[in-house]
Coordinates of C-alpha atoms in Angstrom, one line a residue:
Chain A
M1349 CA 88.2 54.1 37.3
K1350 CA 86.1 57.0 38.6
E1351 CA 87.0 56.3 42.2
V1352 CA 90.6 56.8 41.4
F1353 CA 89.9 60.5 41.0
T1354 CA 86.9 61.1 43.3
M1355 CA 88.8 59.6 46.3
W1356 CA 90.9 62.8 46.5
S1357 CA 87.9 64.6 47.9
K1358 CA 88.0 62.5 51.1
T1359 CA 90.6 63.6 53.6
K1360 CA 90.9 60.1 55.1
M1361 CA 91.7 58.7 51.7
V1362 CA 94.4 61.4 51.1
V1363 CA 95.9 60.4 54.5
L1364 CA 95.8 56.7 53.5
V1365 CA 97.7 57.6 50.2
A1366 CA 100.4 59.3 52.3
L1367 CA 100.6 56.5 54.9
S1368 CA 100.6 53.7 52.2
A1369 CA 103.3 55.5 50.2
G1370 CA 105.4 56.1 53.3
L1371 CA 105.1 52.5 54.4
Y1372 CA 105.9 51.1 51.0
A1373 CA 108.9 53.4 50.6
A1374 CA 110.1 52.6 54.1
V1375 CA 110.2 48.9 53.4
L1376 CA 111.6 49.3 49.9
I1377 CA 114.5 51.5 50.9
P1378 CA 116.5 49.1 53.2
F1379 CA 116.6 46.5 50.3
K1380 CA 117.8 48.9 47.7
G1381 CA 121.3 47.3 48.0
F1382 CA 120.0 43.8 47.2
V1383 CA 120.1 44.5 43.4
L1384 CA 118.7 42.2 40.8
I1385 CA 119.1 44.5 37.8
P1386 CA 121.3 47.6 38.7
G1387 CA 119.3 50.8 38.4
I1388 CA 116.1 48.9 37.5
T1389 CA 115.0 46.5 40.3
E1390 CA 116.1 44.8 43.5
I1391 CA 114.9 42.1 45.9
R1392 CA 111.6 43.5 47.2
P1393 CA 110.0 42.0 50.2
A1394 CA 108.0 45.3 50.1
S1395 CA 106.1 43.8 47.2
A1396 CA 104.0 42.1 49.8
L1397 CA 102.3 45.5 50.4
P1398 CA 100.7 46.8 47.2
I1399 CA 98.2 44.0 46.8
L1400 CA 97.2 44.4 50.5
L1401 CA 97.1 48.1 50.2
G1402 CA 94.9 47.9 47.1
L1403 CA 92.5 45.4 48.6
L1404 CA 92.2 47.3 51.9
F1405 CA 92.4 50.9 50.8
G1406 CA 91.4 50.6 47.1
P1407 CA 92.4 53.6 45.0
A1408 CA 94.3 55.1 48.0
G1409 CA 96.5 52.0 48.1
A1410 CA 97.1 52.2 44.4
W1411 CA 98.2 55.8 44.5
G1412 CA 100.2 55.0 47.6
A1413 CA 102.0 52.1 45.9
A1414 CA 102.8 54.4 42.9
I1415 CA 104.1 57.3 45.0
G1416 CA 105.9 55.0 47.4
N1417 CA 107.8 53.3 44.6
L1418 CA 108.8 56.8 43.2
I1419 CA 110.1 57.8 46.7
G1420 CA 112.0 54.5 46.8
D1421 CA 113.6 55.5 43.5
F1422 CA 114.7 58.8 45.1
F1423 CA 117.3 56.7 47.0
G1424 CA 119.6 56.2 44.1
S1425 CA 117.7 55.0 41.1
L1426 CA 115.6 58.0 39.9
G1427 CA 115.6 57.8 36.1
I1428 CA 113.3 57.4 33.1
G1429 CA 112.3 54.0 34.4
S1430 CA 110.7 55.7 37.4
F1431 CA 107.9 57.0 35.1
F1432 CA 107.0 53.4 34.1
G1433 CA 107.6 52.3 37.7
F1434 CA 105.0 54.8 38.9
I1435 CA 102.3 53.5 36.5
G1436 CA 103.4 49.8 37.0
N1437 CA 103.2 50.0 40.8
F1438 CA 99.9 51.8 40.5
M1439 CA 98.6 48.9 38.5
F1440 CA 100.2 46.4 41.0
A1441 CA 97.7 47.6 43.6
Y1442 CA 94.9 48.7 41.3
V1443 CA 94.4 45.5 39.3
P1444 CA 93.9 43.2 42.4
Y1445 CA 91.1 45.3 44.0
K1446 CA 89.3 45.7 40.7
L1447 CA 89.5 42.0 39.9
W1448 CA 88.6 41.0 43.5
T1449 CA 85.2 42.6 42.9
N1450 CA 84.7 42.6 39.2
L1451 CA 85.9 39.2 38.1
G1452 CA 82.7 37.7 39.4
M1453 CA 84.4 34.7 41.2
L1454 CA 83.3 35.8 44.7
K1455 CA 79.7 36.1 45.8
E1456 CA 78.4 39.4 47.1
D1457 CA 78.7 38.3 50.8
E1458 CA 82.2 37.0 50.2
K1459 CA 83.8 40.2 48.9
E1460 CA 85.5 41.3 52.2
P1461 CA 89.2 40.6 51.7
D1462 CA 89.6 38.9 55.1
L1463 CA 91.2 35.8 53.6
K1464 CA 89.2 33.5 56.0
S1465 CA 88.4 30.8 53.4
G1466 CA 90.3 28.7 51.0
K1467 CA 88.4 30.3 48.1
K1468 CA 89.4 33.8 49.2
I1469 CA 93.0 32.7 49.6
A1470 CA 92.9 31.2 46.1
M1471 CA 91.4 34.4 44.8
F1472 CA 94.1 36.4 46.6
V1473 CA 96.8 34.3 44.9
L1474 CA 95.1 34.8 41.5
V1475 CA 94.8 38.6 41.8
S1476 CA 98.4 38.7 43.2
L1477 CA 99.6 37.0 40.1
I1478 CA 97.7 39.2 37.7
G1479 CA 98.6 42.3 39.7
S1480 CA 102.3 41.3 39.6
A1481 CA 102.0 40.6 35.9
A1482 CA 100.3 43.9 35.2
C1483 CA 103.1 45.8 37.0
A1484 CA 105.7 43.8 35.0
L1485 CA 103.9 44.3 31.7
V1486 CA 103.9 48.1 32.0
I1487 CA 107.5 48.5 33.2
A1488 CA 109.0 45.9 30.8
W1489 CA 107.0 47.3 27.9
G1490 CA 108.1 50.9 28.7
L1491 CA 111.8 50.0 28.9
E1492 CA 111.6 47.8 25.8
V1493 CA 110.1 50.9 23.9
L1494 CA 113.1 52.9 25.2
G1495 CA 115.5 50.1 24.1
M1496 CA 117.0 49.9 27.6
V1497 CA 116.2 46.4 29.0
P1498 CA 115.0 43.2 27.3
F1499 CA 111.3 42.6 27.8
G1500 CA 111.7 38.9 28.3
A1501 CA 114.2 39.2 31.1
L1502 CA 112.7 42.2 32.9
G1503 CA 109.0 41.1 32.5
S1504 CA 109.8 37.6 34.0
I1505 CA 112.0 38.9 36.8
I1506 CA 109.5 41.6 37.9
T1507 CA 106.5 39.2 37.8
I1508 CA 108.3 36.6 40.0
N1509 CA 109.9 39.2 42.3
N1510 CA 106.5 40.8 42.9
F1511 CA 104.4 37.6 43.1
I1512 CA 106.4 35.6 45.6
P1513 CA 106.4 38.2 48.4
S1514 CA 102.8 39.0 47.7
V1515 CA 101.7 35.5 48.4
V1516 CA 104.3 34.3 51.0
L1517 CA 104.2 37.5 53.1
G1518 CA 101.0 39.0 51.9
I1519 CA 98.7 36.3 53.1
P1520 CA 99.8 36.2 56.7
I1521 CA 100.0 40.0 56.9
G1522 CA 96.6 40.3 55.3
I1523 CA 95.0 37.8 57.8
I1524 CA 96.4 39.9 60.7
L1525 CA 95.7 43.3 59.2
F1526 CA 92.1 42.9 57.9
P1527 CA 90.2 42.7 61.2
R1528 CA 92.0 45.8 62.5
V1529 CA 91.5 47.9 59.4
K1530 CA 87.8 46.9 59.4
K1531 CA 87.5 47.7 63.1
W1532 CA 89.0 51.2 62.6
D1533 CA 86.6 51.8 59.7
L1534 CA 89.5 52.2 57.3
L1535 CA 88.3 49.9 54.5
W1536 CA 88.0 52.0 51.4
T1537 CA 84.5 50.7 50.8
D1538 CA 83.6 52.2 54.2
I1539 CA 85.2 55.6 53.5
M1540 CA 84.0 56.2 50.0
D1541 CA 80.4 57.1 49.0
S1542 CA 78.5 54.1 47.8
E1543 CA 78.3 55.5 44.3
D1544 CA 82.1 55.4 44.1
T1545 CA 82.5 51.8 45.2
L1546 CA 82.4 48.7 43.0
S1547 CA 79.5 46.3 42.5
G1548 CA 81.0 43.8 40.1
A1549 CA 77.8 43.9 38.0
G1550 CA 77.1 44.6 34.3
I1551 CA 79.8 46.1 32.2
S1552 CA 82.2 46.1 35.1
K1553 CA 82.3 42.3 34.9
V1554 CA 83.2 42.5 31.2
G1555 CA 85.9 45.1 32.1
G1556 CA 87.3 42.8 34.8
L1557 CA 87.5 39.9 32.3
L1558 CA 89.1 42.2 29.7
M1559 CA 91.6 43.3 32.3
L1560 CA 92.6 39.7 33.1
V1561 CA 92.8 38.8 29.4
S1562 CA 94.8 42.0 28.5
V1563 CA 97.4 41.4 31.2
L1564 CA 97.9 37.7 30.2
F1565 CA 97.9 38.5 26.5
G1566 CA 100.4 41.4 26.9
L1567 CA 102.8 39.5 29.1
I1568 CA 102.7 36.0 27.6
G1569 CA 102.3 37.3 24.0
G1570 CA 105.1 39.7 24.7
F1571 CA 107.3 36.8 25.9
L1572 CA 106.5 34.8 22.8
A1573 CA 107.3 37.8 20.6
A1574 CA 110.5 38.3 22.6
F1575 CA 111.5 34.7 22.0
G1576 CA 111.1 35.4 18.3
V1577 CA 113.8 38.0 18.3
G1578 CA 116.2 36.0 20.4
Q1579 CA 115.3 37.1 23.9
A1580 CA 114.9 34.7 26.8
L1581 CA 113.3 34.8 30.3
F1582 CA 115.0 35.8 33.6
Y1583 CA 118.8 36.2 33.5
S1584 CA 119.2 34.0 30.4
G1585 CA 117.3 37.0 28.8
F1586 CA 120.6 38.9 29.1
G1587 CA 122.8 36.0 28.1
A1588 CA 120.7 35.1 25.1
G1589 CA 121.7 38.2 23.2
G1590 CA 118.5 39.2 21.4
E1591 CA 117.8 42.8 20.4
V1592 CA 116.0 45.2 22.7
G1593 CA 113.4 47.5 21.0
S1594 CA 111.9 44.9 18.8
M1595 CA 108.7 46.2 17.1
G1596 CA 106.9 42.8 17.5
V1597 CA 107.4 42.9 21.3
I1598 CA 106.4 46.6 21.5
I1599 CA 103.2 46.0 19.5
V1600 CA 102.1 42.8 21.3
A1601 CA 102.9 44.1 24.9
G1602 CA 101.5 47.5 23.9
I1603 CA 98.2 46.0 23.0
G1604 CA 98.1 44.3 26.4
T1605 CA 99.0 47.6 28.1
A1606 CA 96.3 49.5 26.2
G1607 CA 93.8 46.8 27.0
L1608 CA 94.7 47.1 30.6
I1609 CA 94.0 50.8 30.6
I1610 CA 90.8 50.6 28.5
S1611 CA 89.4 47.8 30.7
S1612 CA 89.9 50.1 33.7
F1613 CA 87.5 52.7 32.2
L1614 CA 84.9 49.9 31.6
Q1615 CA 84.8 49.1 35.3
T1616 CA 82.9 52.1 36.5
Y1617 CA 79.5 50.4 37.1
N1618 CA 78.8 51.0 40.8
K1619 CA 76.2 50.2 43.4
A1620 CA 74.2 53.4 42.9
E1621 CA 73.9 53.1 39.1
Chain B
M937 CA 122.1 59.6 59.6
D938 CA 120.2 61.7 57.1
M939 CA 118.2 59.5 54.8
F940 CA 117.7 62.1 52.1
L941 CA 120.0 63.4 49.5
Y942 CA 119.4 67.1 49.9
V943 CA 122.5 69.2 50.5
D944 CA 121.9 72.5 52.1
N945 CA 124.0 74.9 50.1
N946 CA 123.4 78.4 48.9
S947 CA 124.5 77.8 45.3
G948 CA 123.1 79.2 42.0
L949 CA 121.6 75.7 41.4
H950 CA 119.9 75.7 44.8
R951 CA 118.4 79.1 44.1
L952 CA 116.9 78.0 40.8
D953 CA 113.1 77.5 40.7
P954 CA 112.2 73.8 41.3
R955 CA 110.3 73.8 38.1
T956 CA 113.4 74.8 36.2
K957 CA 115.4 72.0 37.8
L958 CA 112.6 69.5 37.1
I959 CA 112.4 70.5 33.4
I960 CA 116.2 70.4 33.0
M961 CA 116.2 66.9 34.6
L962 CA 113.5 65.7 32.2
M963 CA 115.4 67.2 29.3
S964 CA 118.5 65.3 30.3
F965 CA 116.4 62.1 30.4
T966 CA 115.0 62.9 26.9
V967 CA 118.5 63.3 25.4
A968 CA 119.8 60.2 27.2
V969 CA 116.9 58.2 25.8
M970 CA 117.2 59.6 22.3
F971 CA 120.8 58.6 21.6
M972 CA 122.6 55.3 21.6
N973 CA 125.9 56.9 21.0
I974 CA 128.8 56.7 23.5
I975 CA 130.3 60.1 22.6
I976 CA 127.0 62.0 22.8
L977 CA 126.1 60.2 26.1
A978 CA 129.6 60.9 27.5
L979 CA 129.2 64.6 26.7
L980 CA 125.7 64.6 28.3
M981 CA 127.1 63.0 31.4
L982 CA 129.9 65.6 31.5
L983 CA 127.3 68.4 31.2
V984 CA 125.2 66.8 34.0
I985 CA 128.3 66.6 36.2
I986 CA 129.2 70.2 35.5
Y987 CA 125.6 71.2 36.3
G988 CA 125.9 69.3 39.6
G989 CA 129.2 70.9 40.3
I990 CA 127.6 74.3 40.1
G991 CA 125.4 73.3 43.0
R992 CA 128.3 71.7 44.9
V993 CA 126.3 68.5 45.3
L994 CA 128.7 66.1 43.7
G995 CA 129.6 64.8 47.2
N996 CA 126.5 62.8 47.0
L997 CA 128.0 60.8 44.2
K998 CA 129.8 59.0 47.0
R999 CA 126.4 58.0 48.5
I1000 CA 125.2 56.4 45.2
R1001 CA 128.6 55.2 44.1
M1002 CA 127.7 51.5 44.7
V1003 CA 124.7 51.8 42.4
L1004 CA 126.7 53.5 39.7
I1005 CA 129.6 50.9 40.0
M1006 CA 127.1 48.0 39.9
I1007 CA 125.3 49.4 36.9
T1008 CA 128.6 49.8 35.1
L1009 CA 129.9 46.3 36.0
F1010 CA 126.6 44.6 35.2
S1011 CA 126.3 46.3 31.8
L1012 CA 129.9 45.6 30.8
A1013 CA 129.7 41.9 32.0
I1014 CA 126.3 41.2 30.5
W1015 CA 126.6 42.9 27.1
T1016 CA 130.3 41.9 26.4
I1017 CA 129.1 38.3 26.6
A1018 CA 125.5 38.6 25.4
R1019 CA 125.6 40.8 22.4
D1020 CA 125.5 39.1 19.0
S1021 CA 128.7 40.0 17.1
S1022 CA 130.8 38.6 14.3
D1023 CA 134.1 39.5 16.1
K1024 CA 133.6 37.3 19.1
V1025 CA 136.7 36.0 20.9
F1026 CA 135.6 32.9 22.9
I1027 CA 132.4 34.4 24.4
F1028 CA 133.5 38.0 24.5
S1029 CA 133.1 40.7 21.9
L1030 CA 134.5 44.2 21.5
E1031 CA 131.2 45.4 20.1
G1032 CA 129.4 44.1 23.2
L1033 CA 131.9 45.9 25.4
F1034 CA 131.2 49.2 23.7
Y1035 CA 127.4 48.5 23.8
G1036 CA 127.8 47.8 27.6
I1037 CA 129.6 51.2 28.0
M1038 CA 126.8 52.9 26.1
I1039 CA 124.1 51.4 28.3
A1040 CA 126.1 52.1 31.5
L1041 CA 126.6 55.8 30.4
K1042 CA 122.9 56.1 29.5
T1043 CA 121.6 54.7 32.8
N1044 CA 124.2 56.4 35.0
T1045 CA 123.6 59.8 33.4
M1046 CA 119.9 59.6 34.2
I1047 CA 120.6 58.5 37.8
I1048 CA 123.2 61.3 38.3
A1049 CA 120.7 63.8 36.9
G1050 CA 118.1 62.5 39.3
M1051 CA 120.6 62.8 42.2
V1052 CA 121.6 66.4 41.3
F1053 CA 117.9 67.3 41.3
L1054 CA 117.2 65.7 44.6
S1055 CA 120.4 67.1 46.2
S1056 CA 119.6 70.7 45.3
T1057 CA 115.8 70.7 45.8
K1058 CA 113.9 70.6 49.1
I1059 CA 110.9 68.3 49.4
E1060 CA 108.5 71.3 50.0
E1061 CA 110.0 72.9 46.9
I1062 CA 109.3 69.8 44.8
S1063 CA 105.8 69.6 46.2
E1064 CA 105.1 73.3 45.5
G1065 CA 106.7 72.9 42.0
L1066 CA 104.3 70.1 41.3
V1067 CA 101.4 72.3 42.3
K1068 CA 102.6 75.0 40.0
F1069 CA 102.6 72.3 37.2
K1070 CA 98.9 71.9 37.9
I1071 CA 99.2 68.7 39.9
P1072 CA 96.3 68.8 42.3
Y1073 CA 97.3 70.1 45.7
R1074 CA 96.0 67.0 47.6
G1075 CA 98.2 64.8 45.4
A1076 CA 101.3 67.0 46.0
F1077 CA 100.4 67.0 49.7
A1078 CA 100.2 63.2 49.9
F1079 CA 103.6 63.0 48.1
A1080 CA 105.3 65.4 50.4
T1081 CA 103.8 63.9 53.5
A1082 CA 104.8 60.4 52.5
I1083 CA 108.4 61.5 52.1
R1084 CA 108.3 63.0 55.5
L1085 CA 106.8 59.9 57.0
V1086 CA 109.5 57.6 55.8
P1087 CA 112.1 58.4 58.5
M1088 CA 109.3 58.3 61.1
I1089 CA 108.2 54.8 60.0
V1090 CA 111.9 53.7 60.0
A1091 CA 112.2 55.1 63.5
T1092 CA 109.0 53.2 64.6
S1093 CA 110.3 50.0 63.2
Y1094 CA 113.7 50.6 65.0
T1095 CA 111.8 51.1 68.3
I1096 CA 109.9 47.9 67.8
I1097 CA 113.1 46.0 67.0
Q1098 CA 114.7 47.3 70.2
A1099 CA 111.6 46.4 72.2
Q1100 CA 111.6 42.9 70.9
K1101 CA 115.4 42.6 71.5
S1102 CA 115.0 43.7 75.1
R1103 CA 112.4 40.8 75.4
G1104 CA 115.1 38.4 74.3
L1105 CA 114.6 38.2 70.5
D1106 CA 117.9 37.3 68.9
L1107 CA 118.1 39.1 65.6
D1108 CA 121.9 39.0 65.2
S1109 CA 122.6 35.3 64.8
G1110 CA 122.1 33.2 61.7
N1111 CA 122.8 33.7 58.0
L1112 CA 121.2 36.4 55.8
L1113 CA 118.1 34.4 55.0
Q1114 CA 117.5 33.5 58.6
K1115 CA 118.0 37.1 59.6
I1116 CA 115.5 38.3 56.9
K1117 CA 113.0 35.6 58.3
K1118 CA 113.4 37.0 61.8
Y1119 CA 113.1 40.7 60.7
L1120 CA 110.0 40.2 58.5
P1121 CA 107.4 39.5 61.3
L1122 CA 108.5 42.8 62.8
M1123 CA 106.9 44.5 59.8
I1124 CA 103.4 43.7 61.1
P1125 CA 103.5 45.9 64.3
T1126 CA 105.1 48.7 62.2
I1127 CA 102.3 48.5 59.6
I1128 CA 99.6 48.4 62.3
S1129 CA 101.1 51.3 64.2
V1130 CA 101.3 53.4 61.0
I1131 CA 97.7 52.6 59.9
R1132 CA 96.3 53.2 63.3
S1133 CA 97.3 56.8 63.1
T1134 CA 95.1 57.4 60.0
N1135 CA 92.0 58.6 61.9
I1136 CA 93.9 61.0 64.2
F1137 CA 95.9 62.3 61.2
S1138 CA 92.7 63.0 59.2
M1139 CA 91.0 64.8 62.1
A1140 CA 94.2 66.9 62.7
L1141 CA 94.2 67.9 59.1
E1142 CA 90.5 68.8 59.0
S1143 CA 90.7 70.7 62.2
K1144 CA 93.3 72.8 60.5
G1145 CA 91.0 73.5 57.6
F1146 CA 92.5 71.0 55.1
G1147 CA 90.3 71.2 52.0
Y1148 CA 88.3 74.1 53.3
S1149 CA 89.1 76.2 50.2
S1150 CA 90.4 75.3 46.8
K1151 CA 92.4 78.5 46.7
R1152 CA 95.4 78.2 49.0
T1153 CA 98.0 80.6 50.1
N1154 CA 101.6 79.4 50.6
Y1155 CA 104.5 80.4 52.7
L1156 CA 106.8 79.3 49.9
F1157 CA 106.2 81.5 46.9
L1158 CA 107.8 80.4 43.6
I1159 CA 108.7 82.9 40.9
L1160 CA 110.7 82.2 37.7
K1161 CA 113.6 84.7 37.6
W1162 CA 116.0 85.6 34.8
K1163 CA 118.4 82.9 35.9
D1164 CA 115.6 80.3 35.5
Y1165 CA 114.7 81.7 32.0
F1166 CA 118.4 81.6 31.1
M1167 CA 118.9 78.0 32.2
L1168 CA 115.6 76.9 30.5
G1169 CA 116.7 78.7 27.3
F1170 CA 120.0 77.0 27.5
G1171 CA 118.3 73.6 28.0
I1172 CA 115.9 74.2 25.2
L1173 CA 118.8 75.2 22.9
L1174 CA 120.7 72.0 23.7
L1175 CA 117.5 69.8 23.4
T1176 CA 116.7 71.4 20.0
A1177 CA 120.3 70.8 18.8
A1178 CA 120.0 67.2 19.9
I1179 CA 116.7 66.7 18.1
L1180 CA 118.1 68.4 14.9
L1181 CA 121.2 66.1 15.1
K1182 CA 119.1 63.1 15.6
T1183 CA 116.6 63.9 12.8
N1184 CA 119.1 65.1 10.2
T1185 CA 120.3 61.7 8.9
E1186 CA 123.0 63.3 6.7
V1187 CA 124.7 65.2 9.5
F1188 CA 124.2 62.4 12.0
G1189 CA 125.5 59.9 9.5
D1190 CA 128.6 61.9 8.9
F1191 CA 129.2 62.2 12.6
V1192 CA 128.7 58.5 13.2
S1193 CA 131.0 57.6 10.2
Q1194 CA 133.9 59.3 12.1
F1195 CA 133.4 57.1 15.2
P1196 CA 131.5 54.0 13.9
W1197 CA 132.4 52.0 17.1
S1198 CA 130.5 54.5 19.3
D1199 CA 127.0 54.3 17.8
F1200 CA 124.3 51.7 18.1
S1201 CA 121.2 53.6 17.0
G1202 CA 121.2 52.0 13.5
K1203 CA 121.6 48.6 14.9
L1204 CA 118.2 48.2 16.6
Q1205 CA 116.2 45.3 15.2
W1206 CA 112.8 46.7 14.3
S1207 CA 111.3 43.4 13.2
L1208 CA 108.2 41.5 13.8

């Protein structure tokens, strides 16, 4: 988590935050009219970007995704949901780059996100799924707490709406983008000091695993709790009736969200330590 | 076409400090979230509209009218059918209809409050206001720069589209899905063109002393004036009244008993 704050001392990272945010917002805005849940979410091909921005630019990509989503909300949907959208979109880019290094599924010499092997593409699909789920968990939990939108419906719609573009568009864009970003020395691991990059060793591995478990527990457990109070997934979640603001959903999804945040602080073990 | 909502007027609302406007917007969000009551939410919406009227920015309602209409129709359609009720006629219920009205009022009020804020506050004022709220300068700078970059990125993508069209790419034929499929590959040169500027942008900033000193001076100097204190005081008064109404179950119960159809706060299912 340390790198999320120390990155602000690097001018190049600050610029990458601004460019990532501008880019994400610029792709989000034209699709604001393709509404899925009015005032809450819409069709988002731009969801292809946060995972890539996270893997390439690390914490700058995560801040960029958060700020870019907020700017997107400025075009007609700024509301209380924007607060959870900020955190959710931060997690959308943050979780993938953390898990890429800290889940321990890639060897040290395989950690460049160039997507050149089947294993790396499989890993990309996995981190995209967990990143999309993390974003959905935070936003759906927040709006369930406020009693605004059913967790089951919103959580499932956001997960799929984020995941599909991340994989379908993200993989080809990533394959084209990586060599250029690497050539221009813009990978976050090349910009940040080595003590602020990730090693995937020690407690960080535990943190990575806890992050994965927290997201899955929060989202799947939240869905199960939501079914218990009459909610359902996707648009049937609105048709099913079910009450919004159920304490069971709030607690289960809240534990997942808390686990997601706590696990971030465990992943601070770096190369220099 | 101007992409942003800001309306350049010299109104009392425009002259307020951005911090005041930000706090008032957050207060309106808080009250909207606190209540599930049609009458209170309608009053809040009326207040927000009057507030926007002071700034002569309600013309922007036209620009977001589709969002507002869609929220209203979606809420009414979904909740009239979906809400559990004993008085259902076929699949529709009157209670569901009122619930839909309440949700539409709540969401639209927040969106209108957001619109009023953005229509009366310049980007640099928002950025400086954030710094005054102790948000680190570099964060506020990234935020303001990103907003300014959006039209530039859109213009770049437009140039790329025109260049491809001049080379014979047919973007106009086909159905919506086919069009999206044709447009999406054009994202790649846009992304590359934006990212390529990172190094030059960083050098330009550093050559101008970005980050040289933690103490910065600003061309825009924000001071809270009596009008700001008055508006903040008025806002705090309303928020306090709302909290007192919400927490005083006797008074709130009396109010609700007058208009039982309008309130849904007691009907939340807090169950495991």
